[in-house]
Structures are given as C-alpha cells and as structure tokens.
C-alpha cells in the first residue's frame, strides 16, 4: 500500500472478505475494522453463540494477525494472561513464559466471568501496549487489538467491569441475532465445512500499521474539534447522567471518527463521521442517574438527545 494516498479499495476488500463468514453483520464488521484502524479495543456484549469468536478469527485471518484466545473463568489468574518468569533453583528469575496476550489480536472471551484482579491484568497492555512481569516491561507486537466479549450484566457468574476497565475500550457493540435470510445462508455455508477455512489474506501487518498512520493524519477543522468537545460536554451536563464521558473518551471519539473518514476514502473529517459512531463510543462510559430508570430514559435516548441539541458545523 502506498503511504502517500488513502486506499479506499483495501478497506472494502477487508470487509467484503470478513462478511463472507460473519453473515448479515455488515455494520458490526465495519465498526470493528474502524476501531482497529483507530488503534482501539472492542467490547462486544451479547449472549453466547451469535458469532463473536468467529468475528475475531475472521479478522485475524484476513489481516494476517497472530491470534490468541483466552476463555476467562473465575479461576483464571493474572499470570495466565500476561505470562510469568520461571524461577531457577538459585531463586533468580529465569526464562519468561509469555502469556496469550502477547500477540496482535487477543480475544478475551467472557471477560466479565473472571475476577476484577484478573481483569486488571489487561489495563496496562490495553493502554500502553506493554506488559510488566516481575518488574520487567516488555512490548507486545504491533498492531495490537483486544476484542473482549462479555455476557449481559446479571447473567449467572458475571462480574461487572470497573469504569477504568470499560474506559480502555474504544467502542462497545452488540451483534444480536441474525435475520431469517442471514441465518439460512449461515446454515447453508456451514454444510460440511467451516467457512473460516476458505478465507484469504487481504492485507499484511505492515499494511495495517500504514493504514493506522494514514488515519492519524486525517485533517480536522477547528469547527469539528469544537463540535466534538461540545458533544462530550453535554454528556457531563445532561440531567439524567451521573458520570459523563472522560477525556480519554474524547480522544477515542476523535480517533474513531478519523478512521471512519479513512474508510470512506476521505482525508478530512465531517460531522457525520462523529455522529455515526457517537453512541458506540459513549454507551459504556456513561452512568445514568436513578431518575433515568424511573422515567424510562435509556442511554440511546440520551445519546440521540445530545446529537439533536448540539448543532453540527457546516463544512464547505
């Protein structure tokens, strides 16, 4: 891929190939790719069996990413995630046995079934791209993305993710059930073979790094910066909101919007780049007041209300 130009066709080819396996979820596939280009992490909250693991595997194959998966259960320890050093007979630190998180695409399956202590093992690597074991810090490969799945809050054996953990995820998505046509097609495609085995590589890891660098250079007009900040401020001032979006959320919204513009083949940001992903960015960062539940006000309604209240700038 040439560094001097945006390559709209490449992103379309990636999504087209993933959609061959993840059927009927074009919007979800697009948002996951957008988050990867934005160097973000993805949280998928849904019931078991709707294709979350297949989604992660499909992206790893299409983008030639080293992929590891860890099933989180109550007995999983921090060392099971980040690895450990072997202690020699003399009591010295020996070889480092790397954990599954040392890869390009890490699937943390059912992350809310494990303890908060184990969940916290991901905080450093998600923010800084490194793991620290016994005081020794090591970088994980680039690109690096965490796709975590969690069962709906209230399911048996689940632990709520703390706010600091949720804030590390760029977006939160829900796949949902496929429609009738999509489920029929899925059944036909799996008649005797696994569709994942037929997937082809579209880009290399070096291409992904180039795409991420190009997306960072997307031009942002001052009026767009002001629009974005006004939206974030409204999440902190809304009468139904107890906890609004943090500055980390502002950065996530900007980076995700840039990546969205990149996928659309533009080298500049427009308000729709922000509006189209606004709810996915803020939904897991906002805590509503009890009054919201009493008045049957949902997060989605709060999000839509904010978008209506803040006037978008006109870009010539």
mmCIF file of C-alpha atoms in Angstrom:
data_model
loop_
_atom_site.group_PDB
_atom_site.id
_atom_site.type_symbol
_atom_site.label_atom_id
_atom_site.label_comp_id
_atom_site.label_asym_id
_atom_site.label_seq_id
_atom_site.Cartn_x
_atom_site.Cartn_y
_atom_site.Cartn_z
ATOM 1 C CA UNK A 1 0.000 0.000 0.000
ATOM 2 C CA UNK A 2 1.376 3.409 -0.914
ATOM 3 C CA UNK A 3 1.845 5.722 2.046
ATOM 4 C CA UNK A 4 1.069 8.840 0.004
ATOM 5 C CA UNK A 5 -2.587 8.017 -0.670
ATOM 6 C CA UNK A 6 -5.662 6.725 1.075
ATOM 7 C CA UNK A 7 -6.649 3.305 -0.199
ATOM 8 C CA UNK A 8 -10.425 3.037 -0.107
ATOM 9 C CA UNK A 9 -10.432 -0.274 -2.018
ATOM 10 C CA UNK A 10 -8.285 -2.085 0.568
ATOM 11 C CA UNK A 11 -10.716 -1.409 3.419
ATOM 12 C CA UNK A 12 -13.641 -2.511 1.254
ATOM 13 C CA UNK A 13 -11.822 -5.748 0.366
ATOM 14 C CA UNK A 14 -11.222 -6.489 4.066
ATOM 15 C CA UNK A 15 -14.873 -6.018 4.967
ATOM 16 C CA UNK A 16 -16.043 -7.988 1.944
ATOM 17 C CA UNK A 17 -13.890 -10.965 2.910
ATOM 18 C CA UNK A 18 -14.945 -10.908 6.585
ATOM 19 C CA UNK A 19 -18.611 -10.630 5.577
ATOM 20 C CA UNK A 20 -18.316 -13.953 3.784
ATOM 21 C CA UNK A 21 -18.094 -15.617 7.204
ATOM 22 C CA UNK A 22 -19.787 -13.128 9.517
ATOM 23 C CA UNK A 23 -23.095 -13.041 7.674
ATOM 24 C CA UNK A 24 -25.606 -10.219 7.925
ATOM 25 C CA UNK A 25 -23.488 -8.070 10.263
ATOM 26 C CA UNK A 26 -22.009 -5.576 7.804
ATOM 27 C CA UNK A 27 -22.368 -2.646 10.193
ATOM 28 C CA UNK A 28 -20.624 -4.517 13.036
ATOM 29 C CA UNK A 29 -17.793 -5.611 10.723
ATOM 30 C CA UNK A 30 -17.305 -2.039 9.567
ATOM 31 C CA UNK A 31 -17.136 -0.680 13.122
ATOM 32 C CA UNK A 32 -14.648 -3.354 14.236
ATOM 33 C CA UNK A 33 -12.393 -2.536 11.276
ATOM 34 C CA UNK A 34 -12.745 1.173 12.066
ATOM 35 C CA UNK A 35 -11.658 0.569 15.662
ATOM 36 C CA UNK A 36 -8.639 -1.490 14.554
ATOM 37 C CA UNK A 37 -7.533 1.288 12.191
ATOM 38 C CA UNK A 38 -8.041 3.758 15.064
ATOM 39 C CA UNK A 39 -5.768 1.610 17.305
ATOM 40 C CA UNK A 40 -8.690 0.896 19.617
ATOM 41 C CA UNK A 41 -10.064 -2.077 21.512
ATOM 42 C CA UNK A 42 -13.537 -3.541 21.121
ATOM 43 C CA UNK A 43 -16.004 -4.762 23.741
ATOM 44 C CA UNK A 44 -18.840 -6.948 22.453
ATOM 45 C CA UNK A 45 -21.677 -7.516 24.904
ATOM 46 C CA UNK A 46 -24.051 -10.235 23.809
ATOM 47 C CA UNK A 47 -25.464 -13.656 24.547
ATOM 48 C CA UNK A 48 -23.344 -16.729 23.694
ATOM 49 C CA UNK A 49 -23.436 -18.224 20.216
ATOM 50 C CA UNK A 50 -24.023 -15.195 17.975
ATOM 51 C CA UNK A 51 -20.606 -15.265 16.275
ATOM 52 C CA UNK A 52 -18.318 -13.138 18.439
ATOM 53 C CA UNK A 53 -15.422 -15.605 18.303
ATOM 54 C CA UNK A 54 -15.946 -16.157 14.574
ATOM 55 C CA UNK A 55 -15.738 -12.395 14.055
ATOM 56 C CA UNK A 56 -12.359 -12.176 15.794
ATOM 57 C CA UNK A 57 -11.000 -15.220 13.955
ATOM 58 C CA UNK A 58 -12.145 -13.842 10.609
ATOM 59 C CA UNK A 59 -10.291 -10.565 11.132
ATOM 60 C CA UNK A 60 -7.134 -12.386 12.239
ATOM 61 C CA UNK A 61 -7.106 -14.440 9.037
ATOM 62 C CA UNK A 62 -7.960 -11.605 6.648
ATOM 63 C CA UNK A 63 -5.405 -9.240 8.229
ATOM 64 C CA UNK A 64 -2.695 -11.881 8.849
ATOM 65 C CA UNK A 65 -2.671 -11.233 12.587
ATOM 66 C CA UNK A 66 -1.199 -13.503 15.238
ATOM 67 C CA UNK A 67 -4.299 -14.516 17.171
ATOM 68 C CA UNK A 68 -4.733 -15.857 20.701
ATOM 69 C CA UNK A 69 -7.883 -16.586 22.645
ATOM 70 C CA UNK A 70 -8.329 -16.979 26.387
ATOM 71 C CA UNK A 71 -11.534 -18.213 27.985
ATOM 72 C CA UNK A 72 -11.980 -16.203 31.172
ATOM 73 C CA UNK A 73 -13.338 -18.176 34.116
ATOM 74 C CA UNK A 74 -13.328 -17.476 37.884
ATOM 75 C CA UNK A 75 -10.073 -19.438 38.362
ATOM 76 C CA UNK A 76 -8.040 -17.612 35.686
ATOM 77 C CA UNK A 77 -5.101 -15.697 37.211
ATOM 78 C CA UNK A 78 -3.242 -12.589 36.030
ATOM 79 C CA UNK A 79 -0.241 -14.742 35.123
ATOM 80 C CA UNK A 80 -2.490 -16.782 32.827
ATOM 81 C CA UNK A 81 -2.990 -13.576 30.846
ATOM 82 C CA UNK A 82 0.380 -11.790 30.795
ATOM 83 C CA UNK A 83 2.756 -14.687 31.492
ATOM 84 C CA UNK A 84 5.375 -15.334 34.164
ATOM 85 C CA UNK A 85 9.090 -15.872 34.791
ATOM 86 C CA UNK A 86 10.405 -19.314 35.678
ATOM 87 C CA UNK A 87 12.274 -19.232 38.996
ATOM 88 C CA UNK A 88 15.632 -21.033 38.940
ATOM 89 C CA UNK A 89 16.967 -23.246 41.705
ATOM 90 C CA UNK A 90 19.039 -20.291 42.917
ATOM 91 C CA UNK A 91 15.915 -18.194 43.313
ATOM 92 C CA UNK A 92 16.725 -15.996 40.326
ATOM 93 C CA UNK A 93 14.372 -15.011 37.508
ATOM 94 C CA UNK A 94 14.689 -17.416 34.617
ATOM 95 C CA UNK A 95 13.048 -17.501 31.184
ATOM 96 C CA UNK A 96 9.891 -15.530 30.535
ATOM 97 C CA UNK A 97 6.920 -17.672 29.542
ATOM 98 C CA UNK A 98 4.760 -15.255 27.625
ATOM 99 C CA UNK A 99 1.028 -15.176 28.153
ATOM 100 C CA UNK A 100 -1.572 -15.324 25.396
ATOM 101 C CA UNK A 101 -1.943 -11.523 25.420
ATOM 102 C CA UNK A 102 1.403 -11.250 23.617
ATOM 103 C CA UNK A 103 0.018 -11.306 20.072
ATOM 104 C CA UNK A 104 -1.610 -8.996 17.510
ATOM 105 C CA UNK A 105 -5.265 -9.841 18.160
ATOM 106 C CA UNK A 106 -6.245 -11.061 21.614
ATOM 107 C CA UNK A 107 -9.749 -12.403 22.209
ATOM 108 C CA UNK A 108 -10.703 -12.115 25.875
ATOM 109 C CA UNK A 109 -13.738 -14.377 25.863
ATOM 110 C CA UNK A 110 -16.385 -13.756 28.543
ATOM 111 C CA UNK A 111 -14.137 -11.266 30.320
ATOM 112 C CA UNK A 112 -16.734 -10.495 32.958
ATOM 113 C CA UNK A 113 -16.743 -14.067 34.266
ATOM 114 C CA UNK A 114 -13.346 -13.635 35.911
ATOM 115 C CA UNK A 115 -12.303 -11.608 38.967
ATOM 116 C CA UNK A 116 -11.534 -7.886 38.933
ATOM 117 C CA UNK A 117 -7.913 -8.674 39.808
ATOM 118 C CA UNK A 118 -7.510 -10.755 36.659
ATOM 119 C CA UNK A 119 -9.369 -8.197 34.553
ATOM 120 C CA UNK A 120 -6.908 -5.538 35.737
ATOM 121 C CA UNK A 121 -4.048 -7.501 34.158
ATOM 122 C CA UNK A 122 -5.235 -6.067 30.820
ATOM 123 C CA UNK A 123 -5.175 -2.407 31.893
ATOM 124 C CA UNK A 124 -1.504 -1.759 31.079
ATOM 125 C CA UNK A 125 -1.365 -3.653 27.820
ATOM 126 C CA UNK A 126 -4.549 -2.014 26.503
ATOM 127 C CA UNK A 127 -3.323 1.495 27.312
ATOM 128 C CA UNK A 128 0.423 1.268 26.696
ATOM 129 C CA UNK A 129 0.924 -1.804 24.521
ATOM 130 C CA UNK A 130 3.244 -3.438 27.050
ATOM 131 C CA UNK A 131 3.183 -5.989 29.873
ATOM 132 C CA UNK A 132 5.154 -5.806 33.108
ATOM 133 C CA UNK A 133 6.072 -9.084 34.778
ATOM 134 C CA UNK A 134 8.203 -9.122 37.944
ATOM 135 C CA UNK A 135 9.220 -5.508 37.317
ATOM 136 C CA UNK A 136 10.353 -6.165 33.742
ATOM 137 C CA UNK A 137 8.404 -4.380 30.980
ATOM 138 C CA UNK A 138 8.056 -5.897 27.511
ATOM 139 C CA UNK A 139 6.316 -4.535 24.426
ATOM 140 C CA UNK A 140 3.643 -6.577 22.669
ATOM 141 C CA UNK A 141 3.694 -6.866 18.851
ATOM 142 C CA UNK A 142 2.172 -4.138 16.688
ATOM 143 C CA UNK A 143 -0.546 -3.801 15.614
ATOM 144 C CA UNK A 144 -2.276 -4.854 18.827
ATOM 145 C CA UNK A 145 -6.008 -5.104 19.431
ATOM 146 C CA UNK A 146 -8.120 -6.615 22.206
ATOM 147 C CA UNK A 147 -11.568 -7.898 21.347
ATOM 148 C CA UNK A 148 -13.344 -8.756 24.587
ATOM 149 C CA UNK A 149 -16.741 -10.400 24.893
ATOM 150 C CA UNK A 150 -18.961 -10.234 27.918
ATOM 151 C CA UNK A 151 -22.267 -11.785 28.842
ATOM 152 C CA UNK A 152 -25.117 -9.373 29.618
ATOM 153 C CA UNK A 153 -24.913 -7.910 33.118
ATOM 154 C CA UNK A 154 -26.911 -10.052 35.518
ATOM 155 C CA UNK A 155 -26.070 -13.354 33.841
ATOM 156 C CA UNK A 156 -25.028 -16.174 36.173
ATOM 157 C CA UNK A 157 -21.403 -15.899 37.346
ATOM 158 C CA UNK A 158 -20.654 -12.448 35.922
ATOM 159 C CA UNK A 159 -18.698 -9.577 37.489
ATOM 160 C CA UNK A 160 -19.280 -6.015 36.343
ATOM 161 C CA UNK A 161 -16.255 -4.427 34.676
ATOM 162 C CA UNK A 162 -14.974 -1.396 36.637
ATOM 163 C CA UNK A 163 -15.169 2.023 34.973
ATOM 164 C CA UNK A 164 -11.391 2.152 34.481
ATOM 165 C CA UNK A 165 -11.541 -1.110 32.517
ATOM 166 C CA UNK A 166 -14.539 -0.062 30.420
ATOM 167 C CA UNK A 167 -12.869 3.229 29.548
ATOM 168 C CA UNK A 168 -9.986 1.330 27.899
ATOM 169 C CA UNK A 169 -12.347 0.015 25.235
ATOM 170 C CA UNK A 170 -12.811 2.369 22.323
ATOM 171 C CA UNK A 171 -16.271 1.037 21.420
ATOM 172 C CA UNK A 172 -18.926 -1.286 22.786
ATOM 173 C CA UNK A 173 -21.021 -3.260 20.309
ATOM 174 C CA UNK A 174 -23.803 -5.824 20.330
ATOM 175 C CA UNK A 175 -24.093 -8.289 17.452
ATOM 176 C CA UNK A 176 -27.599 -9.563 18.091
ATOM 177 C CA UNK A 177 -29.364 -12.407 16.312
ATOM 178 C CA UNK A 178 -29.124 -12.709 12.518
ATOM 179 C CA UNK A 179 -32.212 -12.105 10.399
ATOM 180 C CA UNK A 180 -34.027 -15.022 8.719
ATOM 181 C CA UNK A 181 -32.172 -14.733 5.401
ATOM 182 C CA UNK A 182 -28.816 -14.409 7.148
ATOM 183 C CA UNK A 183 -29.368 -17.447 9.352
ATOM 184 C CA UNK A 184 -30.454 -19.566 6.373
ATOM 185 C CA UNK A 185 -27.343 -18.525 4.460
ATOM 186 C CA UNK A 186 -25.181 -19.296 7.501
ATOM 187 C CA UNK A 187 -26.619 -22.817 7.730
ATOM 188 C CA UNK A 188 -26.018 -23.455 4.041
ATOM 189 C CA UNK A 189 -22.430 -22.155 4.177
ATOM 190 C CA UNK A 190 -21.623 -24.482 7.074
ATOM 191 C CA UNK A 191 -22.939 -27.580 5.356
ATOM 192 C CA UNK A 192 -19.959 -29.901 5.726
ATOM 193 C CA UNK A 193 -17.166 -27.307 6.058
ATOM 194 C CA UNK A 194 -16.023 -24.331 8.100
ATOM 195 C CA UNK A 195 -16.202 -21.042 6.127
ATOM 196 C CA UNK A 196 -13.146 -19.784 8.042
ATOM 197 C CA UNK A 197 -11.001 -22.320 6.215
ATOM 198 C CA UNK A 198 -11.787 -20.627 2.893
ATOM 199 C CA UNK A 199 -10.838 -17.112 3.941
ATOM 200 C CA UNK A 200 -7.906 -15.404 2.256
ATOM 201 C CA UNK A 201 -5.415 -12.846 3.492
ATOM 202 C CA UNK A 202 -6.121 -9.351 2.163
ATOM 203 C CA UNK A 203 -3.503 -7.213 3.946
ATOM 204 C CA UNK A 204 -0.289 -7.723 5.886
ATOM 205 C CA UNK A 205 0.552 -6.451 9.354
ATOM 206 C CA UNK A 206 2.743 -3.783 7.772
ATOM 207 C CA UNK A 207 -0.230 -2.621 5.699
ATOM 208 C CA UNK A 208 -2.328 -2.267 8.852
ATOM 209 C CA UNK A 209 0.350 -0.128 10.516
ATOM 210 C CA UNK A 210 0.421 2.066 7.401
ATOM 211 C CA UNK A 211 -3.359 2.380 7.457
ATOM 212 C CA UNK A 212 -3.237 3.413 11.116
ATOM 213 C CA UNK A 213 -0.597 6.046 10.367
ATOM 214 C CA UNK A 214 -2.585 7.402 7.438
ATOM 215 C CA UNK A 215 -5.762 7.627 9.516
ATOM 216 C CA UNK A 216 -3.918 9.655 12.159
ATOM 217 C CA UNK A 217 -3.133 12.289 9.521
ATOM 218 C CA UNK A 218 -6.780 12.940 8.620
ATOM 219 C CA UNK A 219 -7.366 16.707 8.617
ATOM 220 C CA UNK A 220 -9.682 18.080 11.324
ATOM 221 C CA UNK A 221 -11.089 21.592 11.029
ATOM 222 C CA UNK A 222 -11.262 23.722 14.198
ATOM 223 C CA UNK A 223 -15.053 23.768 13.953
ATOM 224 C CA UNK A 224 -15.068 19.949 14.080
ATOM 225 C CA UNK A 225 -12.892 19.969 17.204
ATOM 226 C CA UNK A 226 -15.330 22.404 18.811
ATOM 227 C CA UNK A 227 -18.319 20.277 17.775
ATOM 228 C CA UNK A 228 -16.772 17.131 19.250
ATOM 229 C CA UNK A 229 -15.945 18.812 22.563
ATOM 230 C CA UNK A 230 -19.442 20.293 22.854
ATOM 231 C CA UNK A 231 -20.928 16.810 22.423
ATOM 232 C CA UNK A 232 -18.686 15.421 25.152
ATOM 233 C CA UNK A 233 -19.505 18.330 27.486
ATOM 234 C CA UNK A 234 -23.210 17.622 27.035
ATOM 235 C CA UNK A 235 -22.700 14.071 28.325
ATOM 236 C CA UNK A 236 -21.395 15.602 31.567
ATOM 237 C CA UNK A 237 -24.212 18.133 31.882
ATOM 238 C CA UNK A 238 -27.209 16.033 30.900
ATOM 239 C CA UNK A 239 -29.735 15.979 33.793
ATOM 240 C CA UNK A 240 -30.063 12.186 33.568
ATOM 241 C CA UNK A 241 -26.293 11.497 33.607
ATOM 242 C CA UNK A 242 -24.396 10.699 36.811
ATOM 243 C CA UNK A 243 -20.991 10.169 35.182
ATOM 244 C CA UNK A 244 -20.157 11.655 31.785
ATOM 245 C CA UNK A 245 -17.519 10.825 29.187
ATOM 246 C CA UNK A 246 -13.876 11.235 30.227
ATOM 247 C CA UNK A 247 -11.126 12.993 28.207
ATOM 248 C CA UNK A 248 -9.991 9.515 27.158
ATOM 249 C CA UNK A 249 -13.425 9.132 25.615
ATOM 250 C CA UNK A 250 -12.926 12.414 23.712
ATOM 251 C CA UNK A 251 -9.696 11.059 22.238
ATOM 252 C CA UNK A 252 -11.411 7.777 21.356
ATOM 253 C CA UNK A 253 -14.220 9.651 19.581
ATOM 254 C CA UNK A 254 -11.731 11.696 17.558
ATOM 255 C CA UNK A 255 -9.585 8.715 16.561
ATOM 256 C CA UNK A 256 -12.605 6.583 15.675
ATOM 257 C CA UNK A 257 -14.058 9.425 13.581
ATOM 258 C CA UNK A 258 -10.752 9.800 11.729
ATOM 259 C CA UNK A 259 -10.714 6.089 10.945
ATOM 260 C CA UNK A 260 -14.311 6.337 9.753
ATOM 261 C CA UNK A 261 -13.326 9.107 7.341
ATOM 262 C CA UNK A 262 -10.417 6.954 6.168
ATOM 263 C CA UNK A 263 -12.705 4.008 5.374
ATOM 264 C CA UNK A 264 -14.946 6.424 3.472
ATOM 265 C CA UNK A 265 -11.962 7.427 1.332
ATOM 266 C CA UNK A 266 -11.658 10.979 2.670
ATOM 267 C CA UNK A 267 -8.632 12.799 4.081
ATOM 268 C CA UNK A 268 -10.734 15.193 6.179
ATOM 269 C CA UNK A 269 -13.357 14.891 8.911
ATOM 270 C CA UNK A 270 -17.040 15.800 8.589
ATOM 271 C CA UNK A 271 -19.708 15.859 11.355
ATOM 272 C CA UNK A 272 -21.255 12.590 10.158
ATOM 273 C CA UNK A 273 -18.003 10.784 10.955
ATOM 274 C CA UNK A 274 -18.598 11.692 14.592
ATOM 275 C CA UNK A 275 -22.360 11.255 14.646
ATOM 276 C CA UNK A 276 -22.287 7.762 13.125
ATOM 277 C CA UNK A 277 -20.136 6.309 15.920
ATOM 278 C CA UNK A 278 -21.088 8.611 18.810
ATOM 279 C CA UNK A 279 -23.312 6.108 20.638
ATOM 280 C CA UNK A 280 -20.778 3.254 20.310
ATOM 281 C CA UNK A 281 -18.136 5.462 21.934
ATOM 282 C CA UNK A 282 -20.187 6.832 24.844
ATOM 283 C CA UNK A 283 -22.578 3.972 25.716
ATOM 284 C CA UNK A 284 -20.166 2.177 28.077
ATOM 285 C CA UNK A 285 -18.667 5.376 29.513
ATOM 286 C CA UNK A 286 -21.872 6.940 30.830
ATOM 287 C CA UNK A 287 -23.613 6.097 34.099
ATOM 288 C CA UNK A 288 -27.213 7.228 34.314
ATOM 289 C CA UNK A 289 -28.875 8.580 37.438
ATOM 290 C CA UNK A 290 -31.681 6.595 39.112
ATOM 291 C CA UNK A 291 -34.101 9.203 37.766
ATOM 292 C CA UNK A 292 -33.413 7.951 34.261
ATOM 293 C CA UNK A 293 -34.717 4.479 35.108
ATOM 294 C CA UNK A 294 -37.741 5.951 36.882
ATOM 295 C CA UNK A 295 -38.586 7.977 33.769
ATOM 296 C CA UNK A 296 -37.736 5.108 31.355
ATOM 297 C CA UNK A 297 -34.896 7.096 29.765
ATOM 298 C CA UNK A 298 -32.306 4.888 28.035
ATOM 299 C CA UNK A 299 -28.696 5.568 27.074
ATOM 300 C CA UNK A 300 -29.711 5.570 23.445
ATOM 301 C CA UNK A 301 -32.303 8.265 24.104
ATOM 302 C CA UNK A 302 -29.711 10.364 25.944
ATOM 303 C CA UNK A 303 -27.305 9.964 23.020
ATOM 304 C CA UNK A 304 -29.901 10.980 20.445
ATOM 305 C CA UNK A 305 -30.929 13.945 22.575
ATOM 306 C CA UNK A 306 -27.363 15.213 22.770
ATOM 307 C CA UNK A 307 -26.894 14.925 18.999
ATOM 308 C CA UNK A 308 -30.084 16.930 18.483
ATOM 309 C CA UNK A 309 -29.095 19.666 20.952
ATOM 310 C CA UNK A 310 -25.615 20.343 19.569
ATOM 311 C CA UNK A 311 -25.682 21.914 16.119
ATOM 312 C CA UNK A 312 -23.223 20.385 13.649
ATOM 313 C CA UNK A 313 -20.942 22.799 11.763
ATOM 314 C CA UNK A 314 -21.254 23.151 8.007
ATOM 315 C CA UNK A 315 -18.110 22.077 6.186
ATOM 316 C CA UNK A 316 -17.670 23.637 2.736
#
